[in-house]
Tab-separated table of C-alpha atoms in Angstrom:
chain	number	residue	atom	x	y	z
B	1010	UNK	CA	15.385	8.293	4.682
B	1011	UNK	CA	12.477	9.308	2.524
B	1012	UNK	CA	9.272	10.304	4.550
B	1013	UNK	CA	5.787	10.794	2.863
B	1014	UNK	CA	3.478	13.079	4.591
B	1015	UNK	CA	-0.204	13.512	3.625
B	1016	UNK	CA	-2.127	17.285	5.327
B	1017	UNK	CA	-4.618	17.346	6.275
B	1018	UNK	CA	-5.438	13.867	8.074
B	1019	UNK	CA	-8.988	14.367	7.522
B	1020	UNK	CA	-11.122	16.207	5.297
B	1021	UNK	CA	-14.991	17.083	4.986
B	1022	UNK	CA	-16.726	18.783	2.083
B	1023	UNK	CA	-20.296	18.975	0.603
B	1024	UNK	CA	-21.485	16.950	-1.827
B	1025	UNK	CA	-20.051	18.744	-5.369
B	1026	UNK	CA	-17.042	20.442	-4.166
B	1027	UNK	CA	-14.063	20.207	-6.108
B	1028	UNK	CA	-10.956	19.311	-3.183
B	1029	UNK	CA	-7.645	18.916	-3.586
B	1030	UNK	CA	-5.023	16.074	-1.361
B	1031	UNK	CA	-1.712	17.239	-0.646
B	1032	UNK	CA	1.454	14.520	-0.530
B	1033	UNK	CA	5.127	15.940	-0.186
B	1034	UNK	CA	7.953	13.634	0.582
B	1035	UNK	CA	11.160	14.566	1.383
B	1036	UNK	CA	13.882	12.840	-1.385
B	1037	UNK	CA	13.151	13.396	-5.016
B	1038	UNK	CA	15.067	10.684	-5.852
B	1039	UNK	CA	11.460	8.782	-6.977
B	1040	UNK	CA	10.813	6.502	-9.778
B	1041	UNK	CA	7.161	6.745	-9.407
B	1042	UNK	CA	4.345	8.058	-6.982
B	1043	UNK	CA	0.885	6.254	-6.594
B	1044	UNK	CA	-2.599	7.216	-5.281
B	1045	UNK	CA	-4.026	4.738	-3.749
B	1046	UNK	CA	-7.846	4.740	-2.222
B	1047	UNK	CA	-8.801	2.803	0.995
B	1048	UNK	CA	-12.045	2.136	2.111
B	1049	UNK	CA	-13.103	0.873	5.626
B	1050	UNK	CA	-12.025	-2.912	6.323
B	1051	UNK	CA	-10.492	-3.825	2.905
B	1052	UNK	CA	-7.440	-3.191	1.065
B	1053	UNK	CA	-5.816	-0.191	-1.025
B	1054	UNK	CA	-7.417	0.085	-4.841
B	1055	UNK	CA	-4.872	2.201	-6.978
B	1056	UNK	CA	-5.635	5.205	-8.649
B	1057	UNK	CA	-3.424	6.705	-10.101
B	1058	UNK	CA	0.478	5.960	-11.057
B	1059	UNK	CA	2.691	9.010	-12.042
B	1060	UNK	CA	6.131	8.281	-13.377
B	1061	UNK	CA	8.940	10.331	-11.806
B	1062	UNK	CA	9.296	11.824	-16.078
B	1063	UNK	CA	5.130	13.051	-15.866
B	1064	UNK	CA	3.935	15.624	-14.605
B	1065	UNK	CA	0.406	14.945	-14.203
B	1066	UNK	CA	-2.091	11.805	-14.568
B	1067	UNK	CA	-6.046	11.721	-15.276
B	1068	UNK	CA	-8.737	9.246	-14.878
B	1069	UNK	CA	-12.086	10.594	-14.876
B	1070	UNK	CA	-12.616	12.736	-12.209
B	1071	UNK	CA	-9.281	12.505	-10.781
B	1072	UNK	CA	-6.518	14.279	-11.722
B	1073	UNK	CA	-3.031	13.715	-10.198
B	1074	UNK	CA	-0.017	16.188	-10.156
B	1075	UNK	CA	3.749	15.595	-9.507
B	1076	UNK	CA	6.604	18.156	-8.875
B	1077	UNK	CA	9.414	16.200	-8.046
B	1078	UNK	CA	11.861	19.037	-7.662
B	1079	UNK	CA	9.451	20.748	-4.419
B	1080	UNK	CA	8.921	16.952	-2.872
B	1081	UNK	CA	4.722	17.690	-4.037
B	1082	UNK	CA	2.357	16.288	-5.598
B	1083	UNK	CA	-1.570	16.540	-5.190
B	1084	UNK	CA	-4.927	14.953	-5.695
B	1085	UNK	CA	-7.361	16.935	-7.538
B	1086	UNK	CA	-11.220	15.565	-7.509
B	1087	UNK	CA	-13.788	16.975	-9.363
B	1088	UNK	CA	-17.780	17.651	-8.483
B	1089	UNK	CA	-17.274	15.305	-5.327
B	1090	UNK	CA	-19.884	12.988	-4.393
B	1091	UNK	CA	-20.492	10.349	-1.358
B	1092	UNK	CA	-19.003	7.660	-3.003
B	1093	UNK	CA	-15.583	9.767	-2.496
B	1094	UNK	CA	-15.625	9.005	1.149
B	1095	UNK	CA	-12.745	6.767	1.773
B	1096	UNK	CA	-9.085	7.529	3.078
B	1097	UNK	CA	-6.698	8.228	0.454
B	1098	UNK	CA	-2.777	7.530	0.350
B	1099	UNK	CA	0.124	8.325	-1.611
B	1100	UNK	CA	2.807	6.556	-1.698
B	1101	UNK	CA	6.313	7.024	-3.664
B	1102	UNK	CA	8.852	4.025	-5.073
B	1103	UNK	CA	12.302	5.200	-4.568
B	1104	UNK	CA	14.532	5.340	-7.810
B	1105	UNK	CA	17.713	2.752	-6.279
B	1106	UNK	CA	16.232	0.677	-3.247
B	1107	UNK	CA	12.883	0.030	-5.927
B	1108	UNK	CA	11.170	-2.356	-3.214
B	1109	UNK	CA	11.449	0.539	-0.690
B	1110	UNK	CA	7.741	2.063	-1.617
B	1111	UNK	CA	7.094	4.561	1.207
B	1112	UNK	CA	3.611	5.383	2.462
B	1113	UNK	CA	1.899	8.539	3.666
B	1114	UNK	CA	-0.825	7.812	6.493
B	1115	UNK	CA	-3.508	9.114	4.630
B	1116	UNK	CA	-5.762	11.934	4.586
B	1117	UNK	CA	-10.210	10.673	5.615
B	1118	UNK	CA	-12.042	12.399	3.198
B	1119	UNK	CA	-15.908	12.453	4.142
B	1120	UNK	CA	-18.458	14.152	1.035
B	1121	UNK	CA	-21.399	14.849	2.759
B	1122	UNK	CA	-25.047	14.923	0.725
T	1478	UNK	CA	-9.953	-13.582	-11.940
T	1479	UNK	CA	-10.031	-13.212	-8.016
T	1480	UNK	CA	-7.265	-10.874	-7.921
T	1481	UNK	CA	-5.189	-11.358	-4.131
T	1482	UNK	CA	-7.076	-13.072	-2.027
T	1483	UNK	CA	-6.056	-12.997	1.830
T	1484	UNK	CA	-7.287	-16.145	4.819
T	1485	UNK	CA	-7.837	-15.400	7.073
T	1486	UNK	CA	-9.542	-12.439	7.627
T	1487	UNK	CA	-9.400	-11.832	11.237
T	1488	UNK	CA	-7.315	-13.485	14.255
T	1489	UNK	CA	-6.595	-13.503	18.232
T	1490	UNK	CA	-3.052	-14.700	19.331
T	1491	UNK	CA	-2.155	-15.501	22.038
T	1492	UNK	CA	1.305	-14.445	22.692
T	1493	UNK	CA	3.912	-16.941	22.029
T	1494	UNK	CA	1.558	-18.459	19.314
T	1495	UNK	CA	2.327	-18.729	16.006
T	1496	UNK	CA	0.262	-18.570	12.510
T	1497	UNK	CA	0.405	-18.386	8.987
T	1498	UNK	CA	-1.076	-15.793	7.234
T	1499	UNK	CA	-2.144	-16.863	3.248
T	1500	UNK	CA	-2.104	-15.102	0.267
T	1501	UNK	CA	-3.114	-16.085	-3.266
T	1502	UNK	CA	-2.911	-13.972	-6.681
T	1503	UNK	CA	-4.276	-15.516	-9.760
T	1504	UNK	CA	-3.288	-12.468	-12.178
T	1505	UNK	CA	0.661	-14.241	-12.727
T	1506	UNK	CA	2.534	-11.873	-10.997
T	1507	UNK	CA	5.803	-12.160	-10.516
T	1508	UNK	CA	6.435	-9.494	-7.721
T	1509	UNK	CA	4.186	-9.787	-4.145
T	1510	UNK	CA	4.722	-8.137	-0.742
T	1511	UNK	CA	3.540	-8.152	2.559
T	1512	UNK	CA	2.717	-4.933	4.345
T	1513	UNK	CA	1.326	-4.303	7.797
T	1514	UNK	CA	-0.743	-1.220	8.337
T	1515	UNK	CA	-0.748	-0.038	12.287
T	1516	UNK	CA	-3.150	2.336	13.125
T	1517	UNK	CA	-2.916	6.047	11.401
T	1518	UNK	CA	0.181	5.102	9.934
T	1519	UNK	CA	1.515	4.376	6.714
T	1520	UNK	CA	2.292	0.742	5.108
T	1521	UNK	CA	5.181	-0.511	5.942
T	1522	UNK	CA	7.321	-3.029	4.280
T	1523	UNK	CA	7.738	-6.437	5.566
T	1524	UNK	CA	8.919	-9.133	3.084
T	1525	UNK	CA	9.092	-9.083	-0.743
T	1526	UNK	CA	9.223	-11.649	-3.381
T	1527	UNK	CA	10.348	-11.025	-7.282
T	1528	UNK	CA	9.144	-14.453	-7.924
T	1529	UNK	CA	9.338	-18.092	-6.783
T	1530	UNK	CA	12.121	-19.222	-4.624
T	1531	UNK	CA	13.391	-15.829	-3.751
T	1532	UNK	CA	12.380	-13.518	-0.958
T	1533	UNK	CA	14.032	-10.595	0.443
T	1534	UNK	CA	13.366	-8.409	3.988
T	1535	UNK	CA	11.716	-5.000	3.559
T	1536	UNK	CA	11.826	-2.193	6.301
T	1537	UNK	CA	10.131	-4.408	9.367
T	1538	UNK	CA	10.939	-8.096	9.084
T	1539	UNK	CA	11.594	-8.974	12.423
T	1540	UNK	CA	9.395	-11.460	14.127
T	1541	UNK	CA	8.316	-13.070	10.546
T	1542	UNK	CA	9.301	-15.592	7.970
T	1543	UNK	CA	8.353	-16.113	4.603
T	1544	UNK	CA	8.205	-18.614	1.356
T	1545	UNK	CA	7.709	-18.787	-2.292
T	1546	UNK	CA	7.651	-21.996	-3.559
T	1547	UNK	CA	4.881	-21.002	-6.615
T	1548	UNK	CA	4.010	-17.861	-8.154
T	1549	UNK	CA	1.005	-17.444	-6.816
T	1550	UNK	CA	1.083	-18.086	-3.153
T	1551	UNK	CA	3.267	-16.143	-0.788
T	1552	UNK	CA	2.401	-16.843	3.134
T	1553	UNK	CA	3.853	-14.818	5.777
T	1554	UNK	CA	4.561	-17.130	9.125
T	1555	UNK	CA	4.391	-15.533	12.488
T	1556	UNK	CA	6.570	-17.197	15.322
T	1557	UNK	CA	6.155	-16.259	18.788
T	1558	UNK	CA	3.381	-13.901	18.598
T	1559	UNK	CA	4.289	-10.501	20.370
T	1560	UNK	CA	1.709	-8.029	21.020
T	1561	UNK	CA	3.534	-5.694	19.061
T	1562	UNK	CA	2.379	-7.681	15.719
T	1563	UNK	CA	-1.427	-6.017	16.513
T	1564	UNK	CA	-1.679	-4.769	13.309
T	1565	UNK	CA	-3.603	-5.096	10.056
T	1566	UNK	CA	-1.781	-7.280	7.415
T	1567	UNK	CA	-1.950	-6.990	3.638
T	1568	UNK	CA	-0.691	-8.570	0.635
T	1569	UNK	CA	-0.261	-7.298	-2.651
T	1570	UNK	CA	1.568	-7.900	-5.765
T	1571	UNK	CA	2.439	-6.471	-8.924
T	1572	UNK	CA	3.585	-7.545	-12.438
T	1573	UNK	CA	6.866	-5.540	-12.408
T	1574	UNK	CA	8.068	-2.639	-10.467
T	1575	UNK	CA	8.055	0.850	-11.847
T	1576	UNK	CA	5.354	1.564	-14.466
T	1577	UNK	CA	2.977	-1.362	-12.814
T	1578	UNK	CA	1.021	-0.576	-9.703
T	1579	UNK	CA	0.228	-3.080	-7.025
T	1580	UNK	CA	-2.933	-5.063	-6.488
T	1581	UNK	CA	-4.021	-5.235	-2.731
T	1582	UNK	CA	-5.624	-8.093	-1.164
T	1583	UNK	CA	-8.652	-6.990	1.616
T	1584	UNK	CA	-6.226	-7.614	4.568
T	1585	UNK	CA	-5.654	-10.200	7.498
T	1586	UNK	CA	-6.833	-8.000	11.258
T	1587	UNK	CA	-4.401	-9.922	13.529
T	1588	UNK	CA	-4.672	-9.429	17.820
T	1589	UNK	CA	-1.769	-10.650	19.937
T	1590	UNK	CA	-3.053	-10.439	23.524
């Protein structure tokens, strides 16, 4: 049974620190892995897809890694600001049972001013 | 274009009531899920749809029915409320599975007491 884990559950940094979000999951089997942001009250936004064949997505000041073979894959964001704050999750779509997406519980990230 | 829209967006239950939870996406998706989110946990699976007229369980189905008579509405029925359905609800949906990530709705807060 594939489990997602996201260290460390919360997370605080000044304002313009670059930070890094850690995600391992235990099958490699995967045909994708997704960031996915989450702030207070409302619903996940996505932010990044990786396909199980990448190795690494951008978008601005994110940048997403994936090694399937160590059951990794992190969140890199650049020159952090407040806006930041949210909780962030990862979550991984298996390669047979496809509807099977598997979340981590997050990790809080606060950017402080 | 709304995206997923969720009603309604909080709830108290009595136990042994029961309630149907809507959800709406305008963007012609053909795949939508339910997830419920408990406190500092994951998402988990409840009930999946590839498209009108079928429905499959995910990972937690018990306790919960569901329908897809159109493509864009997918409601999620609650019989018998349990106390153990405390949770916060979300839809989503996507246009495929694989390379296409899922759109969120802002999410149903449901109490059973």
């Amino acid at each position: 049974k594939q489990e997602v884990t996201q260290i460390p559950a919360a997370l605080s940094v000044p304002e313009g620190e670059n930070l890094v979000l850690n995600c391992s999951f235990t099958d490699s089997a995967i045909y994708n892995l997704q960031w996915f942001r989450q702030d207070p009250g409302k619903g996940l936004t996505s932010l990044l897809l990786i396909q199980s064949s990448q190795r690494e997505q951008t978008s601005g000041r994110l940048n997403a890694s994936l090694d399937k073979s160590s059951g990794r894959s992190t969140l890199y964001i650049a020159a952090s600001q407040p806006g930041d704050s949210a909780t962030y999750l990862c979550a991984v779509e298996p390669f047979v049972k496809w509807h099977d997406m598997r979340f981590g519980a997050g990790t809080r990230l606060t950017v402080k001013p | 274009n709304a995206g997923v829209t969720q009603t309604p967006k909080f709830r108290i239950l009595k136990i042994g009531q029961s309630m149907t939870l809507q959800c709406t996406q305008d963007m012609n998706h053909n795949y939508m899920y339910w997830y419920r989110q408990d406190p500092g946990m994951g998402l988990k699976l409840i009930y999946y749809s590839v498209g009108a007229g079928i429905t499959d369980k995910g990972e937690v189905p018990n306790g919960y029915n569901v329908s897809r008579s159109t493509t864009e509405d997918f409601p999620l029925r609650l019989e018998l409320a349990a106390p153990s359905q405390t949770s916060v609800y979300f839809c989503a949906s996507s246009y495929s599975r694989g390379l296409y990530e899922q759109y969120f709705g802002p999410g149903t807060r449901l109490t059973v007491t």
